[in-house]
PDB file of C-alpha atoms and ligand atoms in Angstrom:
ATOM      1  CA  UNK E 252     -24.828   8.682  -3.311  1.00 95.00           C
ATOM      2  CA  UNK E 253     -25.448   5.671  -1.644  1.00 98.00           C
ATOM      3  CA  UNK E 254     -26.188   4.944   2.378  1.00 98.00           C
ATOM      4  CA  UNK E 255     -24.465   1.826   3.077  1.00 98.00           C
ATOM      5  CA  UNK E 256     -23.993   0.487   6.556  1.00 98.00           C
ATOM      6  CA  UNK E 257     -20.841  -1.808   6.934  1.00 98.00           C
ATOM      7  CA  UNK E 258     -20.699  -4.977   9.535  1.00 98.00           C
ATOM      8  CA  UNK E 259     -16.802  -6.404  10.231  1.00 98.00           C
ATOM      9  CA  UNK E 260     -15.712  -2.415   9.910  1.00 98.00           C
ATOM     10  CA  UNK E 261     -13.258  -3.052  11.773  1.00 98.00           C
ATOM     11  CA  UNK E 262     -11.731  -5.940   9.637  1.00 97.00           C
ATOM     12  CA  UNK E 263      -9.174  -6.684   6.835  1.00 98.00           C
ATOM     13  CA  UNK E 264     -12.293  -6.750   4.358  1.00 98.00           C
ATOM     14  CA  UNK E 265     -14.895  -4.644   5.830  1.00 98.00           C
ATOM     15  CA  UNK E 266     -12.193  -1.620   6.562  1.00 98.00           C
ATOM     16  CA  UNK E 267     -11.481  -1.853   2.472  1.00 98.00           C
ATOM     17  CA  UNK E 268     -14.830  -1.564   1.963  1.00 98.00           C
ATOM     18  CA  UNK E 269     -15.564   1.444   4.197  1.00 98.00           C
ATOM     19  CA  UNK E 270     -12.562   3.344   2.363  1.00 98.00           C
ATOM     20  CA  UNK E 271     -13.873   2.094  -0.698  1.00 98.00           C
ATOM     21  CA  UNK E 272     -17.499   3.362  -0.501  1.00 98.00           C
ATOM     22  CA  UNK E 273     -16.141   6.748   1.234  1.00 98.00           C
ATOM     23  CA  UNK E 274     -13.279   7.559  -1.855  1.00 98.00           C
ATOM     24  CA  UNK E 275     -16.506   7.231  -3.926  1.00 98.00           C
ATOM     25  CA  UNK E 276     -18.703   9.696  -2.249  1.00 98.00           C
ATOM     26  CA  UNK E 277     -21.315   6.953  -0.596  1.00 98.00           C
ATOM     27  CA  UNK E 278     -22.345   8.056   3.459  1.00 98.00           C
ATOM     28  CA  UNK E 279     -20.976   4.978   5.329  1.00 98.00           C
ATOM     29  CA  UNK E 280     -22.023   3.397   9.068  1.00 98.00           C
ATOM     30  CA  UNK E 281     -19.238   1.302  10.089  1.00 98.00           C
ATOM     31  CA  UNK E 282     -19.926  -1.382  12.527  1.00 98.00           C
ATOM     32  CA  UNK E 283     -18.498  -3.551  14.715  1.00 98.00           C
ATOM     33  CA  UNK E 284     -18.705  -4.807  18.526  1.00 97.00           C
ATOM     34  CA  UNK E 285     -15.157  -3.124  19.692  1.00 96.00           C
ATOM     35  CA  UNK E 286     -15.949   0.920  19.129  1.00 95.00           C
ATOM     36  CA  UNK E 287     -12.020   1.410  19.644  1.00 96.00           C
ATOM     37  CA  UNK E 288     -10.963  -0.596  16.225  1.00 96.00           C
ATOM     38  CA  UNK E 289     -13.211   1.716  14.437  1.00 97.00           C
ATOM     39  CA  UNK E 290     -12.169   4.876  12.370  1.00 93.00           C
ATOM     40  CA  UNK E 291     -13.159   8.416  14.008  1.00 95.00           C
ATOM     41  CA  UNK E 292     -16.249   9.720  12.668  1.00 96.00           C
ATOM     42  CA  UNK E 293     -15.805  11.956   9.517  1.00 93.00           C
ATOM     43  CA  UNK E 294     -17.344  13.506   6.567  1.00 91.00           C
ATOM     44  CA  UNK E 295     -19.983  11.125   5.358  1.00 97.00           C
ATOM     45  CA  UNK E 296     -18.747   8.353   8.130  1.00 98.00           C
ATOM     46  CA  UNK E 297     -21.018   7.266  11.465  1.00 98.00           C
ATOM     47  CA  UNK E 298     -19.392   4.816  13.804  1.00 98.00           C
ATOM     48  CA  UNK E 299     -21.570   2.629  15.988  1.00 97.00           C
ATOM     49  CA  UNK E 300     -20.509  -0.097  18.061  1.00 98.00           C
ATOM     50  CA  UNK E 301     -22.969  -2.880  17.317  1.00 98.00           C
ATOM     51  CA  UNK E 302     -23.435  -7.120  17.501  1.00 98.00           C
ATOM     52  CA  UNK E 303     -24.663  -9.019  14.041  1.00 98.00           C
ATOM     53  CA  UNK E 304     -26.046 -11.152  16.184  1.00 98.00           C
ATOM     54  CA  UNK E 305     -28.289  -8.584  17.864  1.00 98.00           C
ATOM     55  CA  UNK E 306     -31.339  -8.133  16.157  1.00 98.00           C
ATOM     56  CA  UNK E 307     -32.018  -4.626  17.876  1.00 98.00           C
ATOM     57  CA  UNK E 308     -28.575  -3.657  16.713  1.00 98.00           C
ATOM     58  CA  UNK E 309     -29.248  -5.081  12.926  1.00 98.00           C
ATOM     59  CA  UNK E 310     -32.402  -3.319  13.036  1.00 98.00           C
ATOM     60  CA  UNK E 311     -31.119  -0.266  14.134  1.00 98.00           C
ATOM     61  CA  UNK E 312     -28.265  -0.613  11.886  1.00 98.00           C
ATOM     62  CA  UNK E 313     -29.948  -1.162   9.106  1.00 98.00           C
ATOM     63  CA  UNK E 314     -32.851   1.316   8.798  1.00 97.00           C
ATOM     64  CA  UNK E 315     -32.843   4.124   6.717  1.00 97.00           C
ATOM     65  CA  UNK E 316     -29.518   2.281   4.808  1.00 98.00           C
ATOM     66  CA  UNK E 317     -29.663   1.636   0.771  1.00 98.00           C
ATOM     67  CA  UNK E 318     -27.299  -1.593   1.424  1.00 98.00           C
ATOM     68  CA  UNK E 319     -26.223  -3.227   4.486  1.00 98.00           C
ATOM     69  CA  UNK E 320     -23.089  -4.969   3.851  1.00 98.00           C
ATOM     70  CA  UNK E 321     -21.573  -7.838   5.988  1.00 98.00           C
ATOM     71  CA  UNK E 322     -17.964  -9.164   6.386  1.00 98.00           C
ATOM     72  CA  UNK E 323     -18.107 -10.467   9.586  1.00 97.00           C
ATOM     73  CA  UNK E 324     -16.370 -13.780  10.802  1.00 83.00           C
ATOM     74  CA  UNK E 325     -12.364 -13.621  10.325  1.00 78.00           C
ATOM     75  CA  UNK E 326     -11.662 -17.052  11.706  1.00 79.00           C
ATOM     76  CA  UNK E 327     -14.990 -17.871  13.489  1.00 88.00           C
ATOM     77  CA  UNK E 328     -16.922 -20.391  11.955  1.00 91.00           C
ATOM     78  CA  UNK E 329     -19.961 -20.219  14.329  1.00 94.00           C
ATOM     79  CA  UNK E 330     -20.859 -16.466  13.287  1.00 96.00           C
ATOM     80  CA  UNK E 331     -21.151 -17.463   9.650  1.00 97.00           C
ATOM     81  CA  UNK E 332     -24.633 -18.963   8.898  1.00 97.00           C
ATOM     82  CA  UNK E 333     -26.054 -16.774  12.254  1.00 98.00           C
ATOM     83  CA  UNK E 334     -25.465 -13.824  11.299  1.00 98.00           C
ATOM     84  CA  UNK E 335     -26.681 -13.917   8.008  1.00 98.00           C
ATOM     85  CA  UNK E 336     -30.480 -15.399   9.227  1.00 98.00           C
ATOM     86  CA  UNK E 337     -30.266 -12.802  12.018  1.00 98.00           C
ATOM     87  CA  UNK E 338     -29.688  -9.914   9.071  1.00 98.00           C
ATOM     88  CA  UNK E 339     -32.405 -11.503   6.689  1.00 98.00           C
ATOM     89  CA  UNK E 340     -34.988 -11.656   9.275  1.00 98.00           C
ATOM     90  CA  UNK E 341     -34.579  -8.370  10.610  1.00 98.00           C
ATOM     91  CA  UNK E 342     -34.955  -7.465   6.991  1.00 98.00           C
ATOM     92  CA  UNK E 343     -38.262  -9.062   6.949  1.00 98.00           C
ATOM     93  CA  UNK E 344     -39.433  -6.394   9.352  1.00 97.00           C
ATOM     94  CA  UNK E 345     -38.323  -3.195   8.239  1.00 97.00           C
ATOM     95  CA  UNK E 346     -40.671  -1.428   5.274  1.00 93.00           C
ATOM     96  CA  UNK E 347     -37.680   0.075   3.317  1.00 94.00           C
ATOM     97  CA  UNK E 348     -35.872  -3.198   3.236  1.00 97.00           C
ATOM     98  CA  UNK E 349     -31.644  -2.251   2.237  1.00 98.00           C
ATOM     99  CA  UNK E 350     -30.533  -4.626  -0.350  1.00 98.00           C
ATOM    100  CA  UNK E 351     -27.525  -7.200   1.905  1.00 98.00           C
ATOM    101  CA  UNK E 352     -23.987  -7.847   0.151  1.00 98.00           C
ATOM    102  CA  UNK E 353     -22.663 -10.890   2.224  1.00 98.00           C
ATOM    103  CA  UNK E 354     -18.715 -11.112   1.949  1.00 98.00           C
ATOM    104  CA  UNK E 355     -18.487 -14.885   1.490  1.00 98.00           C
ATOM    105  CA  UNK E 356     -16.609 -17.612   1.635  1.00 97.00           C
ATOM    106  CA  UNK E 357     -14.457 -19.869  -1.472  1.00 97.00           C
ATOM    107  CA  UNK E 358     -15.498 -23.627  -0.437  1.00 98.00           C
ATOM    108  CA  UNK E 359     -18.318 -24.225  -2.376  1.00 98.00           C
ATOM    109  CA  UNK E 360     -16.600 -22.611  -5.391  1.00 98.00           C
ATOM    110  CA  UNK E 361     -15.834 -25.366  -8.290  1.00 97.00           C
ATOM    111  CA  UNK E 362     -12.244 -26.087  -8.039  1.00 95.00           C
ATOM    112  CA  UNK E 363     -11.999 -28.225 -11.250  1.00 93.00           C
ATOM    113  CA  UNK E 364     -14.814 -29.961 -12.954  1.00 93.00           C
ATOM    114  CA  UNK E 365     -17.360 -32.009  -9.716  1.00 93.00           C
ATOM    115  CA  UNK E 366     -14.781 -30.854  -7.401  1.00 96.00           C
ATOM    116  CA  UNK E 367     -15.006 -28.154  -4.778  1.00 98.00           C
ATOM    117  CA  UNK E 368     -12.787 -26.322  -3.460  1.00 97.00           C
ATOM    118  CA  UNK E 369     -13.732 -27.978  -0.047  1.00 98.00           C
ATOM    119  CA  UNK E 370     -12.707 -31.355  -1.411  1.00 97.00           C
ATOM    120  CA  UNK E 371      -9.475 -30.483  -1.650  1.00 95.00           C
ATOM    121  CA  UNK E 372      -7.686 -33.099   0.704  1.00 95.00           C
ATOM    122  CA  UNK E 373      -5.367 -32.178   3.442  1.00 96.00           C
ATOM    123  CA  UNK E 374      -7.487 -28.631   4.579  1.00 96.00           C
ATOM    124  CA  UNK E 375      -7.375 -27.764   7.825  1.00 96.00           C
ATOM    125  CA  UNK E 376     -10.213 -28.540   9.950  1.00 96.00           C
ATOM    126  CA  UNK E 377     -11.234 -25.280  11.165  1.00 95.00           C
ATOM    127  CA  UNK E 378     -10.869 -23.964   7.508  1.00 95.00           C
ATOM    128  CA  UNK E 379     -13.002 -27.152   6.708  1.00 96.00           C
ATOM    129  CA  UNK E 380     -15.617 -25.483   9.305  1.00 96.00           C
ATOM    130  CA  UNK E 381     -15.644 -21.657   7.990  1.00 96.00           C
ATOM    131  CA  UNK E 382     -15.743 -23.189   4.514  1.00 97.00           C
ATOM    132  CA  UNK E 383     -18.794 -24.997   4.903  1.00 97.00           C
ATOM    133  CA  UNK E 384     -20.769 -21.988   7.249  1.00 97.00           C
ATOM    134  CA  UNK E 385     -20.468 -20.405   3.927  1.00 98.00           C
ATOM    135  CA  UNK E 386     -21.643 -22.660   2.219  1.00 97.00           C
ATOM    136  CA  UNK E 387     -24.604 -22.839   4.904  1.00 98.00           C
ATOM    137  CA  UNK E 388     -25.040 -19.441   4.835  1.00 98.00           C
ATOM    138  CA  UNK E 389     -25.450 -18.886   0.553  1.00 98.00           C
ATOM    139  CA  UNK E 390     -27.742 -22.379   0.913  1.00 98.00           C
ATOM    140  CA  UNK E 391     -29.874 -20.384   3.562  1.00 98.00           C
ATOM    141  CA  UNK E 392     -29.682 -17.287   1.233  1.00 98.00           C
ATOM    142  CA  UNK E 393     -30.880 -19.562  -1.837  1.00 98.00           C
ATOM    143  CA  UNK E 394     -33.886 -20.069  -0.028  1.00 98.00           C
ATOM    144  CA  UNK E 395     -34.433 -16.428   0.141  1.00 98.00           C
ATOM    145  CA  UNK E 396     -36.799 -14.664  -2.140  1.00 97.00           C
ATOM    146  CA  UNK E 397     -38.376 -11.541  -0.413  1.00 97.00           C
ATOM    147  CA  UNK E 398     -34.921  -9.565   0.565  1.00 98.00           C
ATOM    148  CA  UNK E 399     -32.486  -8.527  -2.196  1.00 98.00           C
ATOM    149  CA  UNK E 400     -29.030 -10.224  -1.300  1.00 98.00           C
ATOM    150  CA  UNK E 401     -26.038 -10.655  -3.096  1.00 98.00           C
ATOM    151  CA  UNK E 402     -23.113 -12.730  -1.732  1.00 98.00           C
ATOM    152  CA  UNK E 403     -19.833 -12.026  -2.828  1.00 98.00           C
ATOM    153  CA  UNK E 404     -17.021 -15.439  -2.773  1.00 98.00           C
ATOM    154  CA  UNK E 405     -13.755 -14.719  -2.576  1.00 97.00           C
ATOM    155  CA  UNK E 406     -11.374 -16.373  -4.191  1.00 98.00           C
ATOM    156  CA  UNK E 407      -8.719 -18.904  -2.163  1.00 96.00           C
ATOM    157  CA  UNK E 408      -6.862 -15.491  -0.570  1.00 97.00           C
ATOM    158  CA  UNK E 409      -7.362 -12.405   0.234  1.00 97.00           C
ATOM    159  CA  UNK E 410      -4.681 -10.131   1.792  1.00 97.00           C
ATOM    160  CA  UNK E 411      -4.190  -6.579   2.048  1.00 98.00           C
ATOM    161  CA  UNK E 412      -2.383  -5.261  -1.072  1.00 98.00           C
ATOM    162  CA  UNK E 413      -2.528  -3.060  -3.748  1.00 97.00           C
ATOM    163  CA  UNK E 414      -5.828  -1.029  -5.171  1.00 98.00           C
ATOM    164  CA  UNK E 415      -5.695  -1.749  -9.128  1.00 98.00           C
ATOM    165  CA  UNK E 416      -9.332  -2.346 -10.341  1.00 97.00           C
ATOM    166  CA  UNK E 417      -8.495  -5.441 -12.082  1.00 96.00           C
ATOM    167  CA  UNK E 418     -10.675  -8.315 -11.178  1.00 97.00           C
ATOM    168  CA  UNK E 419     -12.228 -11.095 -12.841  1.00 97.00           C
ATOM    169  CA  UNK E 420     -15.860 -12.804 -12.000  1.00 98.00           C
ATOM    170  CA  UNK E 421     -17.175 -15.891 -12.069  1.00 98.00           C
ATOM    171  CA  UNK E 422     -20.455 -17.258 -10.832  1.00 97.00           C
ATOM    172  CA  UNK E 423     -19.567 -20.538  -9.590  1.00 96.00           C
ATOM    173  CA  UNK E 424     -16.106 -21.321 -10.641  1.00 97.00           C
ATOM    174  CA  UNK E 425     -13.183 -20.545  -8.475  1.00 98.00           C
ATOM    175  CA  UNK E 426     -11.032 -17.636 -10.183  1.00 98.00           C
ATOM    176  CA  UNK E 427      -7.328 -18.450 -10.512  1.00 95.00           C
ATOM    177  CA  UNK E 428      -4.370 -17.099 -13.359  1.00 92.00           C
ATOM    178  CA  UNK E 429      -3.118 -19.762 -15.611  1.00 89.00           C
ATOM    179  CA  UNK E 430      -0.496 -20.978 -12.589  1.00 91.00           C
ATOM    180  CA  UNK E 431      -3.655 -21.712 -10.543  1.00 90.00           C
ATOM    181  CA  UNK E 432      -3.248 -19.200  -8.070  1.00 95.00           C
ATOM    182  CA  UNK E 433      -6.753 -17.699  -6.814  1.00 97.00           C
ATOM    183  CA  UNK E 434      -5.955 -14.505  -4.681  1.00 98.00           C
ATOM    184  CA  UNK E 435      -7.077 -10.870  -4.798  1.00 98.00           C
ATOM    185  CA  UNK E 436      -6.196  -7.980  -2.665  1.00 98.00           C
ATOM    186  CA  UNK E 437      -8.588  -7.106  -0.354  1.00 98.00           C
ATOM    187  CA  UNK E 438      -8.656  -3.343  -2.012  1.00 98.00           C
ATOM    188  CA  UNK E 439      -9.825  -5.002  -5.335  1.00 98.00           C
ATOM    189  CA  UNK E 440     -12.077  -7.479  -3.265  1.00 98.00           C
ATOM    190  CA  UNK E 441     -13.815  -4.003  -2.103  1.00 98.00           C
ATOM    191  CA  UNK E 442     -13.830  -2.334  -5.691  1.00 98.00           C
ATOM    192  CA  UNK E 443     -15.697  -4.921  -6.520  1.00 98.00           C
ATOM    193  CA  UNK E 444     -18.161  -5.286  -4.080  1.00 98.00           C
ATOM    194  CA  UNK E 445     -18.375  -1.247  -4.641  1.00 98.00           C
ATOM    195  CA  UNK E 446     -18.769  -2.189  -8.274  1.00 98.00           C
ATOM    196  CA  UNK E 447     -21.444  -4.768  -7.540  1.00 98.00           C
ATOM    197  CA  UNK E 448     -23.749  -1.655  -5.365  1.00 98.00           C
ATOM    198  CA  UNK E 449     -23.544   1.150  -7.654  1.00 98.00           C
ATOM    199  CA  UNK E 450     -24.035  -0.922 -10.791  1.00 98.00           C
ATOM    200  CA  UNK E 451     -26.332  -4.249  -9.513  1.00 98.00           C
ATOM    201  CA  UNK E 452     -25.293  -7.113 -11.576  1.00 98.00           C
ATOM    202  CA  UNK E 453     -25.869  -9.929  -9.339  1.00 98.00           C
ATOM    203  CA  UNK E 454     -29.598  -9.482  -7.448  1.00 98.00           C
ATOM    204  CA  UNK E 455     -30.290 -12.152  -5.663  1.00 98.00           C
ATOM    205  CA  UNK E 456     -27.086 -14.763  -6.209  1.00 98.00           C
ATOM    206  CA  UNK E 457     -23.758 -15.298  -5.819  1.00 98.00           C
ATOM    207  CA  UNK E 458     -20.534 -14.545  -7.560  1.00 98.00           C
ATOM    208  CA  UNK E 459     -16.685 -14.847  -6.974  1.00 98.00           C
ATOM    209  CA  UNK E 460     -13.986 -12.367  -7.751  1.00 98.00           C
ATOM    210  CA  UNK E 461     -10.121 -12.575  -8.230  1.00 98.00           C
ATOM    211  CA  UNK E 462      -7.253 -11.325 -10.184  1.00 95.00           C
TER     212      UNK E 462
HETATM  213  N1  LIG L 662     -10.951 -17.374   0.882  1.00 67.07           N
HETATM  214  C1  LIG L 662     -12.049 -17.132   1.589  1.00 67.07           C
HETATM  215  O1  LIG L 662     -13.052 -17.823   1.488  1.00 67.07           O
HETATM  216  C2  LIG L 662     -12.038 -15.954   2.525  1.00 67.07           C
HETATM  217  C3  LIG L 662     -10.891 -15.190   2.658  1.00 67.07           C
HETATM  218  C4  LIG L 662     -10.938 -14.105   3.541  1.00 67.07           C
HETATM  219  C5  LIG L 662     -12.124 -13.818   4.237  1.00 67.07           C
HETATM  220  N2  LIG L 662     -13.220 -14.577   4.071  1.00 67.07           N
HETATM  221  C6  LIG L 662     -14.447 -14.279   4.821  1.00 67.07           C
HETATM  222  O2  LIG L 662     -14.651 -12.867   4.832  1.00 67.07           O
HETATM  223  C7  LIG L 662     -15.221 -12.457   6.077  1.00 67.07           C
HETATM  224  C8  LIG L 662     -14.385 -11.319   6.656  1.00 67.07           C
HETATM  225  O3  LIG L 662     -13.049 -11.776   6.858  1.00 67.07           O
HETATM  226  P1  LIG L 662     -11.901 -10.805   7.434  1.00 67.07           P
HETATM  227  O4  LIG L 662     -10.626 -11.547   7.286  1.00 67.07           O
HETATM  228  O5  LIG L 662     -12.065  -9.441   6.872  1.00 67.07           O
HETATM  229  O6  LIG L 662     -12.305 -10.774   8.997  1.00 67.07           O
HETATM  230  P2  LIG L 662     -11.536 -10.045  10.222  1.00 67.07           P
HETATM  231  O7  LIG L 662     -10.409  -9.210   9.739  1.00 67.07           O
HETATM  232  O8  LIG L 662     -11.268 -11.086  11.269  1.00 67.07           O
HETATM  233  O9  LIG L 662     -12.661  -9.063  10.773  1.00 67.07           O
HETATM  234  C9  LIG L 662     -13.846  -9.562  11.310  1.00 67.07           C
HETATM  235  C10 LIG L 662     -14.752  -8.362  11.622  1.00 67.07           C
HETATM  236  O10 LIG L 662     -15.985  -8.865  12.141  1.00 67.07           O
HETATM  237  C11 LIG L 662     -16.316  -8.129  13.324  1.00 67.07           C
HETATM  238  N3  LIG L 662     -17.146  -8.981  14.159  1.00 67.07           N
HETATM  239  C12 LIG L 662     -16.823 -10.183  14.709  1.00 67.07           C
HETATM  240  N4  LIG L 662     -17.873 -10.657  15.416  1.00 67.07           N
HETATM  241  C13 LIG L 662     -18.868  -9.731  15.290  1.00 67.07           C
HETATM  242  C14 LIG L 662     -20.197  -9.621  15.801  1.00 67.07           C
HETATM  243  N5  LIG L 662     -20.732 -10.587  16.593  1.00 67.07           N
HETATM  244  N6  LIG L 662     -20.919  -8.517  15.489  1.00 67.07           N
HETATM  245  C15 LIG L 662     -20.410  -7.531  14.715  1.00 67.07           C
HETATM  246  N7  LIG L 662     -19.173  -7.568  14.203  1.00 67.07           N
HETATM  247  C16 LIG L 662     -18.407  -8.667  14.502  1.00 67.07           C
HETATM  248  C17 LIG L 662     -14.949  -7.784  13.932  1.00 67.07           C
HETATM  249  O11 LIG L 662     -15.006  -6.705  14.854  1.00 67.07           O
HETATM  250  P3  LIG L 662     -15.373  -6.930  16.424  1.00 67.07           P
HETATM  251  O12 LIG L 662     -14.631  -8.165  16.876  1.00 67.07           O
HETATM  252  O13 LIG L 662     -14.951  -5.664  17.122  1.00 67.07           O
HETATM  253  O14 LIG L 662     -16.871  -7.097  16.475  1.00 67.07           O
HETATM  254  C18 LIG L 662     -14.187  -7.393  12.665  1.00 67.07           C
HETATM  255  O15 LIG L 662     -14.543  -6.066  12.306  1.00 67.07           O
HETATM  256  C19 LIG L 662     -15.264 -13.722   6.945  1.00 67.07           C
HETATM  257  O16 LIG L 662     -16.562 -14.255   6.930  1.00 67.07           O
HETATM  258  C20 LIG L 662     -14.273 -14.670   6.294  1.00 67.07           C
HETATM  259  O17 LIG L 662     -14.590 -16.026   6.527  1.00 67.07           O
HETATM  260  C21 LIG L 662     -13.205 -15.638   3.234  1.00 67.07           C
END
């Protein structure tokens, strides 16, 4: 049994992830800044309203915790990159350093052959903006070589769906079926991520998931 604390709790992502690391038996701090979109504490479950941006909070958050997970951001492109220097440095500080999963983002994924995904014309510009935080964010984690991180891309959607444990994993491509289509639900999203803590596969680097 694992103790994993989750940032973005709250969220379409992070709340998968919770229920995720719960069904398996892991003790699970879920985290976010609004205490009232948070599950009641359980079994195994601590609830603790808290700011990624907040180094006391992160430290707090984090100590004593096998994994610290983030899946902050939804929508907001300026919480990307920050959040995951704020984590890394607290890190830095703490003796027992928890290993950090990053939920990422797909833009820096290959697309096809010298093409990203965030060369695809006609995007959006605030998807544009989130895209390339991520890509900010793993470039700032590349740089990284004294806290264990993995981040985890997802592939072009993720929406709530159904839990099947079928996934597929790439490092750097973008995963899509033979019609091109590169989604995953986020149950499966979690899974993997679950997958990714109890059996490490991916120490220090990136890697993309999708059905
Ligand atoms: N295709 C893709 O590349 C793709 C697809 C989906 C998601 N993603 C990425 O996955 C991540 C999670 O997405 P999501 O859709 O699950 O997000 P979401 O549903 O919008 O949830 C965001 C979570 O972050 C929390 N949060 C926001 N600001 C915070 C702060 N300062 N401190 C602590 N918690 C904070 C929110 O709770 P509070 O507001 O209460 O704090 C909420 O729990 C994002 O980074 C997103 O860009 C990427």
């Amino acid at each position: 049994m694992a103790d994993i604390a989750v940032f973005g709790a709250s969220g379409m992502i992070g709340s998968r992830v919770v229920d995720e690391a719960l069904a398996r038996g892991h003790r699970v701090t879920a985290l976010a800044r609004d205490r009232t979109r948070l599950p009641h504490e359980g079994e195994r479950l601590t609830v603790a309203a808290a700011d990624v941006l907040d180094p006391g909070d992160v430290s707090s958050a984090a100590r004593g915790q096998d994994v610290l997970v983030s899946a902050v951001g939804g929508g907001d492109s300026r919480l990307v990159e920050p959040s995951a220097r704020t984590i890394v440095e607290v890190l830095r500080c703490l003796e027992d350093r928890p290993r950090f999963i990053r939920v990422g983002g797909a833009g820096s994924l290959e697309a096809a052959p010298g093409k990203r995904v965030w060369d695809t014309p006609g995007l959006p510009e605030d998807v544009l903006a989130t895209m390339h935080a991520h890509g900010d964010a793993l470039e700032f984690l590349h740089g990284v070589t004294d806290v264990s991180w993995t981040d985890i891309s997802p592939p072009a959607v993720v929406e709530p769906g159904e839990r099947t444990c079928g996934y597929r994993t790439d490092t750097h491509r973008l995963v899509a079926d033979a019609r091109g289509t590169s989604r995953i639900s986020a149950e499966d999203y979690a899974v993997a991520l679950l997958d990714e803590i109890e059996s490490p596969r991916h120490i220090d680097e990136r890697f993309t998931v999708g059905h």
